[in-house]
mmCIF file of C-alpha atoms in Angstrom:
data_model
loop_
_atom_site.group_PDB
_atom_site.id
_atom_site.type_symbol
_atom_site.label_atom_id
_atom_site.label_comp_id
_atom_site.label_asym_id
_atom_site.label_seq_id
_atom_site.Cartn_x
_atom_site.Cartn_y
_atom_site.Cartn_z
ATOM 1 C CA UNK G 1 0.000 0.000 0.000
ATOM 2 C CA UNK G 2 1.176 3.507 -0.769
ATOM 3 C CA UNK G 3 1.934 5.883 2.042
ATOM 4 C CA UNK G 4 -0.089 9.064 2.505
ATOM 5 C CA UNK G 5 2.371 11.354 0.729
ATOM 6 C CA UNK G 6 2.419 9.026 -2.298
ATOM 7 C CA UNK G 7 -1.375 8.969 -2.369
ATOM 8 C CA UNK G 8 -1.529 12.761 -2.243
ATOM 9 C CA UNK G 9 0.984 12.992 -5.101
ATOM 10 C CA UNK G 10 -1.057 10.510 -7.148
ATOM 11 C CA UNK G 11 -4.234 12.472 -6.374
ATOM 12 C CA UNK G 12 -2.498 15.618 -7.613
ATOM 13 C CA UNK G 13 -1.875 13.771 -10.873
ATOM 14 C CA UNK G 14 -5.598 12.950 -11.157
ATOM 15 C CA UNK G 15 -5.484 9.308 -10.045
ATOM 16 C CA UNK G 16 -9.048 8.433 -8.959
ATOM 17 C CA UNK G 17 -7.951 5.117 -7.417
ATOM 18 C CA UNK G 18 -5.437 6.950 -5.218
ATOM 19 C CA UNK G 19 -8.221 9.288 -4.110
ATOM 20 C CA UNK G 20 -10.374 6.284 -3.133
ATOM 21 C CA UNK G 21 -7.493 4.726 -1.163
ATOM 22 C CA UNK G 22 -6.755 8.083 0.491
ATOM 23 C CA UNK G 23 -10.402 8.317 1.574
ATOM 24 C CA UNK G 24 -10.471 4.746 2.877
ATOM 25 C CA UNK G 25 -7.285 5.303 4.857
ATOM 26 C CA UNK G 26 -8.025 8.746 6.328
ATOM 27 C CA UNK G 27 -11.800 8.765 6.875
ATOM 28 C CA UNK G 28 -11.442 6.734 10.124
ATOM 29 C CA UNK G 29 -8.883 9.290 11.290
ATOM 30 C CA UNK G 30 -10.872 12.448 10.708
ATOM 31 C CA UNK G 31 -14.516 11.447 11.092
ATOM 32 C CA UNK G 32 -14.320 11.087 14.906
ATOM 33 C CA UNK G 33 -12.639 14.495 15.114
ATOM 34 C CA UNK G 34 -15.322 16.097 12.940
ATOM 35 C CA UNK G 35 -18.039 14.366 14.949
ATOM 36 C CA UNK G 36 -16.539 15.742 18.152
ATOM 37 C CA UNK G 37 -16.823 19.279 16.756
ATOM 38 C CA UNK G 38 -20.118 18.782 14.868
ATOM 39 C CA UNK G 39 -22.125 16.336 17.011
ATOM 40 C CA UNK G 40 -24.910 15.933 14.413
ATOM 41 C CA UNK G 41 -23.907 12.866 12.332
ATOM 42 C CA UNK G 42 -25.492 14.306 9.173
ATOM 43 C CA UNK G 43 -23.499 17.545 9.522
ATOM 44 C CA UNK G 44 -20.348 15.573 10.294
ATOM 45 C CA UNK G 45 -20.803 13.312 7.258
ATOM 46 C CA UNK G 46 -21.356 16.312 5.002
ATOM 47 C CA UNK G 47 -18.241 17.962 6.396
ATOM 48 C CA UNK G 48 -16.256 14.740 5.890
ATOM 49 C CA UNK G 49 -17.154 14.711 2.206
ATOM 50 C CA UNK G 50 -16.242 18.380 1.843
ATOM 51 C CA UNK G 51 -12.861 17.768 3.468
ATOM 52 C CA UNK G 52 -12.004 15.028 0.998
ATOM 53 C CA UNK G 53 -13.030 17.129 -1.974
ATOM 54 C CA UNK G 54 -10.895 19.934 -0.590
ATOM 55 C CA UNK G 55 -7.957 17.552 -0.104
ATOM 56 C CA UNK G 56 -8.312 16.491 -3.739
ATOM 57 C CA UNK G 57 -8.297 20.118 -4.852
ATOM 58 C CA UNK G 58 -5.340 21.017 -2.631
ATOM 59 C CA UNK G 59 -3.285 17.899 -3.402
ATOM 60 C CA UNK G 60 -1.105 19.705 -6.002
ATOM 61 C CA UNK G 61 -0.020 22.234 -3.375
ATOM 62 C CA UNK G 62 0.715 19.671 -0.619
ATOM 63 C CA UNK G 63 4.249 20.063 0.765
ATOM 64 C CA UNK G 64 5.558 16.973 2.537
ATOM 65 C CA UNK G 65 8.233 19.088 4.221
ATOM 66 C CA UNK G 66 5.523 21.237 5.830
ATOM 67 C CA UNK G 67 3.307 18.545 7.338
ATOM 68 C CA UNK G 68 2.799 14.814 7.454
ATOM 69 C CA UNK G 69 -0.208 13.555 5.488
ATOM 70 C CA UNK G 70 -1.969 12.803 8.790
ATOM 71 C CA UNK G 71 -1.394 16.319 10.116
ATOM 72 C CA UNK G 72 -2.379 17.857 6.765
ATOM 73 C CA UNK G 73 -5.729 16.089 6.522
ATOM 74 C CA UNK G 74 -6.502 16.551 10.238
ATOM 75 C CA UNK G 75 -5.831 20.276 9.887
ATOM 76 C CA UNK G 76 -8.150 20.475 6.867
ATOM 77 C CA UNK G 77 -10.844 18.540 8.743
ATOM 78 C CA UNK G 78 -10.605 20.556 11.935
ATOM 79 C CA UNK G 79 -10.680 23.884 10.096
ATOM 80 C CA UNK G 80 -13.657 22.831 7.992
ATOM 81 C CA UNK G 81 -15.618 21.537 10.992
ATOM 82 C CA UNK G 82 -14.918 24.670 13.024
ATOM 83 C CA UNK G 83 -15.914 26.889 10.097
ATOM 84 C CA UNK G 84 -19.221 25.028 9.835
ATOM 85 C CA UNK G 85 -19.774 25.184 13.604
ATOM 86 C CA UNK G 86 -19.116 28.918 13.665
ATOM 87 C CA UNK G 87 -21.390 29.518 10.666
ATOM 88 C CA UNK G 88 -24.164 27.596 12.419
ATOM 89 C CA UNK G 89 -23.537 29.602 15.586
ATOM 90 C CA UNK G 90 -23.764 32.888 13.658
ATOM 91 C CA UNK G 91 -26.964 31.700 11.998
ATOM 92 C CA UNK G 92 -28.410 30.580 15.346
ATOM 93 C CA UNK G 93 -27.440 33.859 17.008
ATOM 94 C CA UNK G 94 -29.187 35.785 14.231
ATOM 95 C CA UNK G 95 -32.507 34.106 15.138
ATOM 96 C CA UNK G 96 -34.599 35.994 17.713
ATOM 97 C CA UNK G 97 -34.261 34.536 21.209
ATOM 98 C CA UNK G 98 -37.877 33.395 21.406
ATOM 99 C CA UNK G 99 -37.541 31.347 18.221
ATOM 100 C CA UNK G 100 -34.485 29.344 19.335
ATOM 101 C CA UNK G 101 -34.628 25.653 20.110
ATOM 102 C CA UNK G 102 -33.624 24.746 23.635
ATOM 103 C CA UNK G 103 -31.899 21.444 22.918
ATOM 104 C CA UNK G 104 -28.235 21.016 23.757
ATOM 105 C CA UNK G 105 -26.145 18.716 21.559
ATOM 106 C CA UNK G 106 -24.316 15.967 23.377
ATOM 107 C CA UNK G 107 -20.578 15.655 22.936
ATOM 108 C CA UNK G 108 -19.328 12.674 20.976
ATOM 109 C CA UNK G 109 -16.726 10.520 22.710
ATOM 110 C CA UNK G 110 -13.119 11.320 21.896
ATOM 111 C CA UNK G 111 -11.662 8.810 19.484
ATOM 112 C CA UNK G 112 -8.261 8.662 17.866
ATOM 113 C CA UNK G 113 -7.242 7.095 14.583
ATOM 114 C CA UNK G 114 -5.975 3.533 14.571
ATOM 115 C CA UNK G 115 -2.578 4.753 13.295
ATOM 116 C CA UNK G 116 -1.943 6.524 16.610
ATOM 117 C CA UNK G 117 -1.523 4.908 19.997
ATOM 118 C CA UNK G 118 -4.784 6.024 21.594
ATOM 119 C CA UNK G 119 -3.764 5.091 25.116
ATOM 120 C CA UNK G 120 -0.623 7.259 25.001
ATOM 121 C CA UNK G 121 -2.571 10.263 23.751
ATOM 122 C CA UNK G 122 -5.409 9.734 26.213
ATOM 123 C CA UNK G 123 -3.041 9.375 29.169
ATOM 124 C CA UNK G 124 -1.072 12.441 28.112
ATOM 125 C CA UNK G 125 -4.244 14.490 27.784
ATOM 126 C CA UNK G 126 -5.552 13.254 31.153
ATOM 127 C CA UNK G 127 -2.246 14.179 32.826
ATOM 128 C CA UNK G 128 -2.641 17.834 31.897
ATOM 129 C CA UNK G 129 -3.693 20.104 34.754
ATOM 130 C CA UNK G 130 -7.443 20.758 34.629
ATOM 131 C CA UNK G 131 -7.167 24.443 33.640
ATOM 132 C CA UNK G 132 -4.853 23.600 30.719
ATOM 133 C CA UNK G 133 -6.994 20.682 29.569
ATOM 134 C CA UNK G 134 -10.162 22.791 29.746
ATOM 135 C CA UNK G 135 -8.642 25.621 27.702
ATOM 136 C CA UNK G 136 -7.316 23.165 25.110
ATOM 137 C CA UNK G 137 -10.684 21.405 24.804
ATOM 138 C CA UNK G 138 -12.449 24.724 24.258
ATOM 139 C CA UNK G 139 -9.938 25.786 21.621
ATOM 140 C CA UNK G 140 -9.501 22.512 19.771
ATOM 141 C CA UNK G 141 -12.893 20.828 20.025
ATOM 142 C CA UNK G 142 -15.044 23.828 20.823
ATOM 143 C CA UNK G 143 -13.531 25.929 18.073
ATOM 144 C CA UNK G 144 -13.409 28.942 20.362
ATOM 145 C CA UNK G 145 -10.927 31.737 19.839
ATOM 146 C CA UNK G 146 -8.673 32.781 22.695
ATOM 147 C CA UNK G 147 -10.919 35.791 23.286
ATOM 148 C CA UNK G 148 -14.004 33.552 23.444
ATOM 149 C CA UNK G 149 -12.227 31.220 25.874
ATOM 150 C CA UNK G 150 -11.343 34.246 27.999
ATOM 151 C CA UNK G 151 -15.014 35.214 28.203
ATOM 152 C CA UNK G 152 -16.163 31.645 28.872
ATOM 153 C CA UNK G 153 -13.630 30.978 31.625
ATOM 154 C CA UNK G 154 -13.648 34.517 33.009
ATOM 155 C CA UNK G 155 -9.842 34.524 32.891
ATOM 156 C CA UNK G 156 -7.423 37.156 31.545
ATOM 157 C CA UNK G 157 -6.322 36.700 27.929
ATOM 158 C CA UNK G 158 -2.698 36.252 28.994
ATOM 159 C CA UNK G 159 -3.709 33.415 31.308
ATOM 160 C CA UNK G 160 -5.611 31.634 28.538
ATOM 161 C CA UNK G 161 -2.709 32.026 26.095
ATOM 162 C CA UNK G 162 -0.263 30.679 28.671
ATOM 163 C CA UNK G 163 -2.484 27.700 29.497
ATOM 164 C CA UNK G 164 -2.843 26.792 25.835
ATOM 165 C CA UNK G 165 0.890 27.112 25.164
ATOM 166 C CA UNK G 166 1.797 25.075 28.246
ATOM 167 C CA UNK G 167 -0.787 22.404 27.412
ATOM 168 C CA UNK G 168 0.548 21.983 23.884
ATOM 169 C CA UNK G 169 4.150 21.961 25.102
ATOM 170 C CA UNK G 170 3.350 19.334 27.751
ATOM 171 C CA UNK G 171 1.417 17.137 25.320
ATOM 172 C CA UNK G 172 4.221 17.333 22.783
ATOM 173 C CA UNK G 173 6.794 16.414 25.414
ATOM 174 C CA UNK G 174 4.738 13.573 26.926
ATOM 175 C CA UNK G 175 4.069 12.007 23.525
ATOM 176 C CA UNK G 176 7.668 12.481 22.379
ATOM 177 C CA UNK G 177 9.176 10.842 25.482
ATOM 178 C CA UNK G 178 6.875 7.836 25.657
#
């Protein structure tokens, strides 16, 4: 089987079979992430399709020196899901208060792709101090900006920025030294 970078190169050359293999390989990686951000399965499935079409369009500009194929497709998926979540939020906020639904979506369980050691990532995430983990969850899965996190947590912007930086540094170090 071709590796991800080879598949992306073949997609850039118009190889439909490579696109199908790329989808089969990476859909299990990004669908749980999208579903975590967009808890409605129909919205998540639509976003998943859009991400793969975007990856096909962007394949010619993929730079293997800039990101691994996993990181590249996860970044595309996360950005697309957050864009959709924010658009839905803007649309919802534009509706008069009396006309809003009162249901709250439930969060999907965190899943990781089979290519990563889930237990290492889960343990590393759980070992973060609560304030750092909370800020990271709001930024990564909630799609909130640092300013929005500041308002939600009622913390100074500098505190939120520091917590996010420390959380990412700690995760990187814990995963690297496993």
